[in-house]
Amino acid sequence: MNRIDTKFAELKRKKKKAFIAYITAGDPDLKTTYKIALELAKNGVDLVELGIPFSDPLADGPTIQAASQRALKKGITIRSILRMARSLRKKTEIPFVFMTYYNPIYQYGLKKFVDDSKRSGVDGVIVPDLPPEEAGELLGYSQDNLFSVVFLAAPTSTNERLKTIAKKSGSFIYYVSLTGVTGARKTLSKDINDHVKKIKRMTSKPVCVGFGVSNPRQARLVSSYADGVIIGSALIKVIEKNIGRRDIDRRLGRVVRSFARAIKK
């Protein structure tokens, strides 16, 4: 088992839900990302998604798009993020998952990306624009179970597509709670619970919900039926608001604790 599987097994034994936090690597710079990742690990986060910035992020709303642009302006690359991940791995055993689009990892080289990620202590990747039917090559390089390729399910996914995702997704299934781009929402769809139940009937893998969960109250609701809650834009907004502050990590930590209390109730 990899670190992700081990963490979900531990949470299941404890009857707890997973708190997954997304941050954009290099926003506002890699030194700050390093500090923030360690702060997340100390304050109740179970798994960290490290977003690899891309110039054309189709699934991302304005908050994460802006974070990507800030990182790209600093010259952030996959190589520099991998170096940071290696340093982080010496300090913490929290699972790390990359989230990025297919183009950057294709340009880097699929096999090299998987091999270098594993060597750097990264446990998997989420590729929003890569459907499972077209992921054979990437999955082929990830067959030793030490590196998970996680697929997204959406409200519009057919039963046949959901079965394919349930079969091929590694470690967990990322359920997108809404159609459209990422970003905090004032209200969540009333159908999320039904969709999660449907997926859980097809697989024993954990089902985690992301996109649009913007406050602890919503996180608590989602954690009542999903195996994990993914928080992204709400955290990126805190980072954006505090750029330039020396205690940016601790300020984010306070917000993270409020989400952790809601999810771990």
PDB file of C-alpha atoms in Angstrom:
ATOM      1  CA  MET A   1       0.000   0.000   0.000  1.00  0.00           C
ATOM      2  CA  ASN A   2       1.105   3.561  -0.600  1.00  0.00           C
ATOM      3  CA  ARG A   3       0.753   6.391   1.906  1.00  0.00           C
ATOM      4  CA  ILE A   4      -2.693   7.358   0.574  1.00  0.00           C
ATOM      5  CA  ASP A   5      -4.105   3.850   1.022  1.00  0.00           C
ATOM      6  CA  THR A   6      -2.507   3.587   4.463  1.00  0.00           C
ATOM      7  CA  LYS A   7      -4.058   6.896   5.537  1.00  0.00           C
ATOM      8  CA  PHE A   8      -7.560   5.963   4.333  1.00  0.00           C
ATOM      9  CA  ALA A   9      -7.297   2.569   6.079  1.00  0.00           C
ATOM     10  CA  GLU A  10      -6.286   4.331   9.306  1.00  0.00           C
ATOM     11  CA  LEU A  11      -9.175   6.797   9.034  1.00  0.00           C
ATOM     12  CA  LYS A  12     -11.625   3.983   8.372  1.00  0.00           C
ATOM     13  CA  ARG A  13     -10.460   2.157  11.505  1.00  0.00           C
ATOM     14  CA  LYS A  14     -10.943   5.346  13.510  1.00  0.00           C
ATOM     15  CA  LYS A  15     -14.301   6.050  11.806  1.00  0.00           C
ATOM     16  CA  LYS A  16     -13.037   9.459  10.713  1.00  0.00           C
ATOM     17  CA  LYS A  17     -13.282  11.308   7.407  1.00  0.00           C
ATOM     18  CA  ALA A  18     -10.378  12.587   5.319  1.00  0.00           C
ATOM     19  CA  PHE A  19      -9.540  16.273   5.109  1.00  0.00           C
ATOM     20  CA  ILE A  20      -7.786  16.877   1.777  1.00  0.00           C
ATOM     21  CA  ALA A  21      -6.301  20.325   1.184  1.00  0.00           C
ATOM     22  CA  TYR A  22      -5.354  21.754  -2.205  1.00  0.00           C
ATOM     23  CA  ILE A  23      -2.652  24.399  -2.606  1.00  0.00           C
ATOM     24  CA  THR A  24      -0.911  25.643  -5.740  1.00  0.00           C
ATOM     25  CA  ALA A  25       2.802  24.858  -5.596  1.00  0.00           C
ATOM     26  CA  GLY A  26       4.829  28.047  -5.922  1.00  0.00           C
ATOM     27  CA  ASP A  27       2.062  30.421  -4.853  1.00  0.00           C
ATOM     28  CA  PRO A  28       3.353  32.876  -3.844  1.00  0.00           C
ATOM     29  CA  ASP A  29       6.747  31.088  -3.956  1.00  0.00           C
ATOM     30  CA  LEU A  30       8.132  27.620  -3.222  1.00  0.00           C
ATOM     31  CA  LYS A  31       9.620  28.586   0.140  1.00  0.00           C
ATOM     32  CA  THR A  32       6.161  29.664   1.322  1.00  0.00           C
ATOM     33  CA  THR A  33       4.521  26.556  -0.171  1.00  0.00           C
ATOM     34  CA  TYR A  34       6.991  24.447   1.829  1.00  0.00           C
ATOM     35  CA  LYS A  35       6.040  26.231   5.071  1.00  0.00           C
ATOM     36  CA  ILE A  36       2.325  26.019   4.271  1.00  0.00           C
ATOM     37  CA  ALA A  37       2.457  22.283   3.494  1.00  0.00           C
ATOM     38  CA  LEU A  38       4.051  21.571   6.875  1.00  0.00           C
ATOM     39  CA  GLU A  39       1.458  23.800   8.562  1.00  0.00           C
ATOM     40  CA  LEU A  40      -1.332  21.827   6.870  1.00  0.00           C
ATOM     41  CA  ALA A  41       0.166  18.561   8.140  1.00  0.00           C
ATOM     42  CA  LYS A  42       0.228  19.936  11.707  1.00  0.00           C
ATOM     43  CA  ASN A  43      -3.360  21.179  11.710  1.00  0.00           C
ATOM     44  CA  GLY A  44      -5.545  18.229  10.804  1.00  0.00           C
ATOM     45  CA  VAL A  45      -5.051  17.776   7.050  1.00  0.00           C
ATOM     46  CA  ASP A  46      -4.756  14.111   6.019  1.00  0.00           C
ATOM     47  CA  LEU A  47      -3.615  14.526   2.419  1.00  0.00           C
ATOM     48  CA  VAL A  48      -2.146  17.483   0.522  1.00  0.00           C
ATOM     49  CA  GLU A  49      -2.877  18.105  -3.145  1.00  0.00           C
ATOM     50  CA  LEU A  50      -0.023  20.052  -4.702  1.00  0.00           C
ATOM     51  CA  GLY A  51      -1.267  21.834  -7.791  1.00  0.00           C
ATOM     52  CA  ILE A  52       1.261  22.099 -10.612  1.00  0.00           C
ATOM     53  CA  PRO A  53       0.560  25.475 -12.253  1.00  0.00           C
ATOM     54  CA  PHE A  54      -0.471  25.483 -15.906  1.00  0.00           C
ATOM     55  CA  SER A  55      -1.113  28.393 -18.263  1.00  0.00           C
ATOM     56  CA  ASP A  56      -4.490  27.091 -19.497  1.00  0.00           C
ATOM     57  CA  PRO A  57      -6.297  25.578 -16.480  1.00  0.00           C
ATOM     58  CA  LEU A  58      -9.699  24.743 -17.975  1.00  0.00           C
ATOM     59  CA  ALA A  59     -11.283  23.277 -14.827  1.00  0.00           C
ATOM     60  CA  ASP A  60     -10.138  26.009 -12.464  1.00  0.00           C
ATOM     61  CA  GLY A  61     -12.090  29.047 -11.393  1.00  0.00           C
ATOM     62  CA  PRO A  62     -10.622  32.541 -11.021  1.00  0.00           C
ATOM     63  CA  THR A  63      -9.108  31.962  -7.562  1.00  0.00           C
ATOM     64  CA  ILE A  64      -6.930  29.002  -8.576  1.00  0.00           C
ATOM     65  CA  GLN A  65      -6.227  30.487 -12.009  1.00  0.00           C
ATOM     66  CA  ALA A  66      -4.781  33.550 -10.292  1.00  0.00           C
ATOM     67  CA  ALA A  67      -2.681  31.332  -8.007  1.00  0.00           C
ATOM     68  CA  SER A  68      -1.312  29.497 -11.051  1.00  0.00           C
ATOM     69  CA  GLN A  69      -0.415  32.774 -12.724  1.00  0.00           C
ATOM     70  CA  ARG A  70       1.412  33.991  -9.608  1.00  0.00           C
ATOM     71  CA  ALA A  71       3.415  30.752  -9.525  1.00  0.00           C
ATOM     72  CA  LEU A  72       4.205  30.768 -13.248  1.00  0.00           C
ATOM     73  CA  LYS A  73       5.489  34.343 -13.001  1.00  0.00           C
ATOM     74  CA  LYS A  74       8.015  33.037 -10.463  1.00  0.00           C
ATOM     75  CA  GLY A  75       9.266  30.497 -13.005  1.00  0.00           C
ATOM     76  CA  ILE A  76       7.887  27.462 -11.178  1.00  0.00           C
ATOM     77  CA  THR A  77       8.454  24.163 -13.025  1.00  0.00           C
ATOM     78  CA  ILE A  78       7.744  20.494 -12.370  1.00  0.00           C
ATOM     79  CA  ARG A  79      11.442  20.017 -11.565  1.00  0.00           C
ATOM     80  CA  SER A  80      11.475  22.772  -8.958  1.00  0.00           C
ATOM     81  CA  ILE A  81       8.280  21.413  -7.386  1.00  0.00           C
ATOM     82  CA  LEU A  82       9.786  17.918  -7.234  1.00  0.00           C
ATOM     83  CA  ARG A  83      12.828  19.312  -5.413  1.00  0.00           C
ATOM     84  CA  MET A  84      10.532  20.965  -2.880  1.00  0.00           C
ATOM     85  CA  ALA A  85       8.544  17.720  -2.473  1.00  0.00           C
ATOM     86  CA  ARG A  86      11.779  15.835  -1.737  1.00  0.00           C
ATOM     87  CA  SER A  87      12.583  18.319   1.017  1.00  0.00           C
ATOM     88  CA  LEU A  88       9.059  18.057   2.432  1.00  0.00           C
ATOM     89  CA  ARG A  89       9.216  14.282   2.495  1.00  0.00           C
ATOM     90  CA  LYS A  90      12.180  14.469   4.891  1.00  0.00           C
ATOM     91  CA  LYS A  91       9.939  16.350   7.347  1.00  0.00           C
ATOM     92  CA  THR A  92       6.539  14.628   7.131  1.00  0.00           C
ATOM     93  CA  GLU A  93       4.849  11.367   6.153  1.00  0.00           C
ATOM     94  CA  ILE A  94       1.603  13.045   5.055  1.00  0.00           C
ATOM     95  CA  PRO A  95       0.517  11.795   1.602  1.00  0.00           C
ATOM     96  CA  PHE A  96       1.141  14.174  -1.303  1.00  0.00           C
ATOM     97  CA  VAL A  97      -0.779  14.043  -4.576  1.00  0.00           C
ATOM     98  CA  PHE A  98      -0.036  16.201  -7.588  1.00  0.00           C
ATOM     99  CA  MET A  99      -2.953  17.808  -9.391  1.00  0.00           C
ATOM    100  CA  THR A 100      -2.254  19.025 -12.892  1.00  0.00           C
ATOM    101  CA  TYR A 101      -3.336  18.896 -16.500  1.00  0.00           C
ATOM    102  CA  TYR A 102      -2.165  16.339 -19.027  1.00  0.00           C
ATOM    103  CA  ASN A 103      -0.072  18.717 -21.135  1.00  0.00           C
ATOM    104  CA  PRO A 104       2.619  19.503 -18.521  1.00  0.00           C
ATOM    105  CA  ILE A 105       3.219  15.860 -17.621  1.00  0.00           C
ATOM    106  CA  TYR A 106       3.113  14.775 -21.272  1.00  0.00           C
ATOM    107  CA  GLN A 107       5.762  17.383 -22.076  1.00  0.00           C
ATOM    108  CA  TYR A 108       7.827  16.233 -19.093  1.00  0.00           C
ATOM    109  CA  GLY A 109       7.477  12.576 -20.119  1.00  0.00           C
ATOM    110  CA  LEU A 110       4.892  10.263 -18.522  1.00  0.00           C
ATOM    111  CA  LYS A 111       7.287   7.578 -17.282  1.00  0.00           C
ATOM    112  CA  LYS A 112       9.817  10.138 -16.084  1.00  0.00           C
ATOM    113  CA  PHE A 113       7.036  12.044 -14.301  1.00  0.00           C
ATOM    114  CA  VAL A 114       5.864   8.942 -12.422  1.00  0.00           C
ATOM    115  CA  ASP A 115       9.407   7.795 -11.591  1.00  0.00           C
ATOM    116  CA  ASP A 116      10.584  11.234 -10.459  1.00  0.00           C
ATOM    117  CA  SER A 117       7.399  11.792  -8.435  1.00  0.00           C
ATOM    118  CA  LYS A 118       7.882   8.513  -6.579  1.00  0.00           C
ATOM    119  CA  ARG A 119      11.542   9.312  -5.925  1.00  0.00           C
ATOM    120  CA  SER A 120      10.477  12.682  -4.519  1.00  0.00           C
ATOM    121  CA  GLY A 121       7.961  11.095  -2.141  1.00  0.00           C
ATOM    122  CA  VAL A 122       4.817  12.060  -4.050  1.00  0.00           C
ATOM    123  CA  ASP A 123       2.138   9.373  -3.882  1.00  0.00           C
ATOM    124  CA  GLY A 124      -0.136  10.031  -6.854  1.00  0.00           C
ATOM    125  CA  VAL A 125      -1.590  12.395  -9.414  1.00  0.00           C
ATOM    126  CA  ILE A 126      -5.009  13.782 -10.354  1.00  0.00           C
ATOM    127  CA  VAL A 127      -5.348  14.837 -14.005  1.00  0.00           C
ATOM    128  CA  PRO A 128      -8.728  16.574 -14.540  1.00  0.00           C
ATOM    129  CA  ASP A 129      -8.560  16.528 -18.348  1.00  0.00           C
ATOM    130  CA  LEU A 130      -7.479  12.879 -18.700  1.00  0.00           C
ATOM    131  CA  PRO A 131     -10.422  10.438 -19.009  1.00  0.00           C
ATOM    132  CA  PRO A 132      -9.747   6.877 -17.814  1.00  0.00           C
ATOM    133  CA  GLU A 133     -10.290   5.501 -21.328  1.00  0.00           C
ATOM    134  CA  GLU A 134      -7.250   7.477 -22.524  1.00  0.00           C
ATOM    135  CA  ALA A 135      -5.039   6.935 -19.487  1.00  0.00           C
ATOM    136  CA  GLY A 136      -3.597   3.534 -20.393  1.00  0.00           C
ATOM    137  CA  GLU A 137      -0.002   4.701 -20.778  1.00  0.00           C
ATOM    138  CA  LEU A 138       0.044   6.651 -17.513  1.00  0.00           C
ATOM    139  CA  LEU A 139      -1.654   3.775 -15.670  1.00  0.00           C
ATOM    140  CA  GLY A 140       0.888   1.378 -17.139  1.00  0.00           C
ATOM    141  CA  TYR A 141       3.718   3.260 -15.464  1.00  0.00           C
ATOM    142  CA  SER A 142       1.833   3.259 -12.145  1.00  0.00           C
ATOM    143  CA  GLN A 143       1.023  -0.435 -11.785  1.00  0.00           C
ATOM    144  CA  ASP A 144       3.129  -1.149  -8.694  1.00  0.00           C
ATOM    145  CA  ASN A 145       0.501   0.538  -6.454  1.00  0.00           C
ATOM    146  CA  LEU A 146       3.101   2.925  -5.052  1.00  0.00           C
ATOM    147  CA  PHE A 147       1.742   5.733  -7.243  1.00  0.00           C
ATOM    148  CA  SER A 148      -1.998   6.339  -7.636  1.00  0.00           C
ATOM    149  CA  VAL A 149      -3.720   7.859 -10.651  1.00  0.00           C
ATOM    150  CA  VAL A 150      -6.979   9.322  -9.332  1.00  0.00           C
ATOM    151  CA  PHE A 151      -9.888  10.010 -11.687  1.00  0.00           C
ATOM    152  CA  LEU A 152     -12.739  12.492 -11.404  1.00  0.00           C
ATOM    153  CA  ALA A 153     -16.435  11.621 -11.437  1.00  0.00           C
ATOM    154  CA  ALA A 154     -18.990  14.324 -12.187  1.00  0.00           C
ATOM    155  CA  PRO A 155     -22.747  14.848 -11.729  1.00  0.00           C
ATOM    156  CA  THR A 156     -23.084  14.271 -15.482  1.00  0.00           C
ATOM    157  CA  SER A 157     -21.156  10.956 -15.514  1.00  0.00           C
ATOM    158  CA  THR A 158     -23.196   8.037 -16.859  1.00  0.00           C
ATOM    159  CA  ASN A 159     -23.454   4.778 -14.907  1.00  0.00           C
ATOM    160  CA  GLU A 160     -21.120   3.134 -17.411  1.00  0.00           C
ATOM    161  CA  ARG A 161     -18.557   5.912 -17.025  1.00  0.00           C
ATOM    162  CA  LEU A 162     -18.839   5.716 -13.220  1.00  0.00           C
ATOM    163  CA  LYS A 163     -18.127   1.977 -13.322  1.00  0.00           C
ATOM    164  CA  THR A 164     -15.012   2.604 -15.412  1.00  0.00           C
ATOM    165  CA  ILE A 165     -13.833   5.329 -13.040  1.00  0.00           C
ATOM    166  CA  ALA A 166     -14.532   3.137 -10.009  1.00  0.00           C
ATOM    167  CA  LYS A 167     -12.485   0.318 -11.522  1.00  0.00           C
ATOM    168  CA  LYS A 168      -9.504   2.345 -12.742  1.00  0.00           C
ATOM    169  CA  SER A 169      -9.130   5.089 -10.143  1.00  0.00           C
ATOM    170  CA  GLY A 170      -6.376   4.455  -7.639  1.00  0.00           C
ATOM    171  CA  SER A 171      -6.704   4.977  -3.858  1.00  0.00           C
ATOM    172  CA  PHE A 172      -9.883   7.091  -4.020  1.00  0.00           C
ATOM    173  CA  ILE A 173     -12.439   8.645  -6.357  1.00  0.00           C
ATOM    174  CA  TYR A 174     -12.636  12.419  -6.665  1.00  0.00           C
ATOM    175  CA  TYR A 175     -16.288  13.399  -6.997  1.00  0.00           C
ATOM    176  CA  VAL A 176     -16.765  16.851  -8.516  1.00  0.00           C
ATOM    177  CA  SER A 177     -19.772  18.288  -6.693  1.00  0.00           C
ATOM    178  CA  LEU A 178     -20.823  20.644  -9.477  1.00  0.00           C
ATOM    179  CA  THR A 179     -20.586  21.237 -13.188  1.00  0.00           C
ATOM    180  CA  GLY A 180     -18.251  24.008 -14.274  1.00  0.00           C
ATOM    181  CA  VAL A 181     -15.023  25.253 -12.737  1.00  0.00           C
ATOM    182  CA  THR A 182     -13.581  25.128  -9.229  1.00  0.00           C
ATOM    183  CA  GLY A 183     -14.372  27.817  -6.704  1.00  0.00           C
ATOM    184  CA  ALA A 184     -16.167  28.496  -3.459  1.00  0.00           C
ATOM    185  CA  ARG A 185     -19.973  28.446  -3.595  1.00  0.00           C
ATOM    186  CA  LYS A 186     -22.577  29.818  -1.197  1.00  0.00           C
ATOM    187  CA  THR A 187     -24.713  26.702  -1.575  1.00  0.00           C
ATOM    188  CA  LEU A 188     -24.066  23.101  -2.559  1.00  0.00           C
ATOM    189  CA  SER A 189     -26.175  20.894  -4.792  1.00  0.00           C
ATOM    190  CA  LYS A 190     -28.794  18.867  -2.935  1.00  0.00           C
ATOM    191  CA  ASP A 191     -27.970  15.880  -5.149  1.00  0.00           C
ATOM    192  CA  ILE A 192     -24.395  15.309  -3.925  1.00  0.00           C
ATOM    193  CA  ASN A 193     -25.443  12.762  -1.298  1.00  0.00           C
ATOM    194  CA  ASP A 194     -27.362  10.678  -3.859  1.00  0.00           C
ATOM    195  CA  HIS A 195     -24.460  10.743  -6.328  1.00  0.00           C
ATOM    196  CA  VAL A 196     -21.958   9.708  -3.651  1.00  0.00           C
ATOM    197  CA  LYS A 197     -24.217   6.840  -2.553  1.00  0.00           C
ATOM    198  CA  LYS A 198     -24.489   5.661  -6.162  1.00  0.00           C
ATOM    199  CA  ILE A 199     -20.708   5.597  -6.594  1.00  0.00           C
ATOM    200  CA  LYS A 200     -20.215   3.835  -3.255  1.00  0.00           C
ATOM    201  CA  ARG A 201     -22.553   1.068  -4.409  1.00  0.00           C
ATOM    202  CA  MET A 202     -20.103   0.445  -7.281  1.00  0.00           C
ATOM    203  CA  THR A 203     -16.847   0.368  -5.319  1.00  0.00           C
ATOM    204  CA  SER A 204     -15.256  -0.034  -1.917  1.00  0.00           C
ATOM    205  CA  LYS A 205     -12.776   2.756  -2.692  1.00  0.00           C
ATOM    206  CA  PRO A 206     -13.207   5.986  -0.724  1.00  0.00           C
ATOM    207  CA  VAL A 207     -15.251   8.709  -2.422  1.00  0.00           C
ATOM    208  CA  CYS A 208     -14.074  12.263  -1.723  1.00  0.00           C
ATOM    209  CA  VAL A 209     -15.975  15.405  -2.672  1.00  0.00           C
ATOM    210  CA  GLY A 210     -14.404  18.592  -3.986  1.00  0.00           C
ATOM    211  CA  PHE A 211     -15.186  21.739  -6.016  1.00  0.00           C
ATOM    212  CA  GLY A 212     -17.301  24.356  -4.274  1.00  0.00           C
ATOM    213  CA  VAL A 213     -16.957  23.431  -0.579  1.00  0.00           C
ATOM    214  CA  SER A 214     -16.254  26.874   0.834  1.00  0.00           C
ATOM    215  CA  ASN A 215     -16.837  26.920   4.605  1.00  0.00           C
ATOM    216  CA  PRO A 216     -16.738  24.600   7.647  1.00  0.00           C
ATOM    217  CA  ARG A 217     -20.526  24.253   7.718  1.00  0.00           C
ATOM    218  CA  GLN A 218     -20.556  22.882   4.165  1.00  0.00           C
ATOM    219  CA  ALA A 219     -17.533  20.700   4.959  1.00  0.00           C
ATOM    220  CA  ARG A 220     -19.349  19.174   7.940  1.00  0.00           C
ATOM    221  CA  LEU A 221     -22.384  18.400   5.789  1.00  0.00           C
ATOM    222  CA  VAL A 222     -20.325  16.750   3.038  1.00  0.00           C
ATOM    223  CA  SER A 223     -18.327  14.725   5.582  1.00  0.00           C
ATOM    224  CA  SER A 224     -21.570  13.200   6.849  1.00  0.00           C
ATOM    225  CA  TYR A 225     -21.864  11.089   3.688  1.00  0.00           C
ATOM    226  CA  ALA A 226     -18.535  11.245   1.802  1.00  0.00           C
ATOM    227  CA  ASP A 227     -15.291   9.568   2.859  1.00  0.00           C
ATOM    228  CA  GLY A 228     -13.352  12.782   2.450  1.00  0.00           C
ATOM    229  CA  VAL A 229     -13.727  16.503   1.799  1.00  0.00           C
ATOM    230  CA  ILE A 230     -11.446  18.462  -0.539  1.00  0.00           C
ATOM    231  CA  ILE A 231     -10.919  22.153   0.200  1.00  0.00           C
ATOM    232  CA  GLY A 232      -9.084  24.308  -2.338  1.00  0.00           C
ATOM    233  CA  SER A 233     -10.292  27.771  -3.315  1.00  0.00           C
ATOM    234  CA  ALA A 234     -11.224  28.691   0.270  1.00  0.00           C
ATOM    235  CA  LEU A 235      -7.590  28.111   1.304  1.00  0.00           C
ATOM    236  CA  ILE A 236      -6.092  29.794  -1.756  1.00  0.00           C
ATOM    237  CA  LYS A 237      -8.101  32.928  -0.911  1.00  0.00           C
ATOM    238  CA  VAL A 238      -6.476  33.040   2.532  1.00  0.00           C
ATOM    239  CA  ILE A 239      -3.036  32.677   0.955  1.00  0.00           C
ATOM    240  CA  GLU A 240      -3.802  35.420  -1.569  1.00  0.00           C
ATOM    241  CA  LYS A 241      -5.038  37.765   1.157  1.00  0.00           C
ATOM    242  CA  ASN A 242      -1.876  37.283   3.226  1.00  0.00           C
ATOM    243  CA  ILE A 243       0.860  37.369   0.576  1.00  0.00           C
ATOM    244  CA  GLY A 244       3.845  39.241   1.973  1.00  0.00           C
ATOM    245  CA  ARG A 245       3.071  38.459   5.619  1.00  0.00           C
ATOM    246  CA  ARG A 246       5.767  36.516   7.453  1.00  0.00           C
ATOM    247  CA  ASP A 247       3.135  34.538   9.365  1.00  0.00           C
ATOM    248  CA  ILE A 248       1.120  33.548   6.269  1.00  0.00           C
ATOM    249  CA  ASP A 249       1.432  29.856   7.206  1.00  0.00           C
ATOM    250  CA  ARG A 250       0.074  30.370  10.723  1.00  0.00           C
ATOM    251  CA  ARG A 251      -2.787  32.545   9.477  1.00  0.00           C
ATOM    252  CA  LEU A 252      -3.754  29.776   7.069  1.00  0.00           C
ATOM    253  CA  GLY A 253      -3.318  27.237   9.866  1.00  0.00           C
ATOM    254  CA  ARG A 254      -6.086  28.890  11.893  1.00  0.00           C
ATOM    255  CA  VAL A 255      -8.515  28.570   8.976  1.00  0.00           C
ATOM    256  CA  VAL A 256      -7.419  24.986   8.354  1.00  0.00           C
ATOM    257  CA  ARG A 257      -8.138  24.066  11.979  1.00  0.00           C
ATOM    258  CA  SER A 258     -11.718  25.321  11.637  1.00  0.00           C
ATOM    259  CA  PHE A 259     -12.247  23.038   8.631  1.00  0.00           C
ATOM    260  CA  ALA A 260     -10.541  20.128  10.415  1.00  0.00           C
ATOM    261  CA  ARG A 261     -12.839  20.460  13.438  1.00  0.00           C
ATOM    262  CA  ALA A 262     -15.884  20.382  11.155  1.00  0.00           C
ATOM    263  CA  ILE A 263     -14.725  17.370   9.139  1.00  0.00           C
ATOM    264  CA  LYS A 264     -13.424  15.381  12.136  1.00  0.00           C
ATOM    265  CA  LYS A 265     -16.387  16.080  14.420  1.00  0.00           C
TER     266      LYS A 265
END
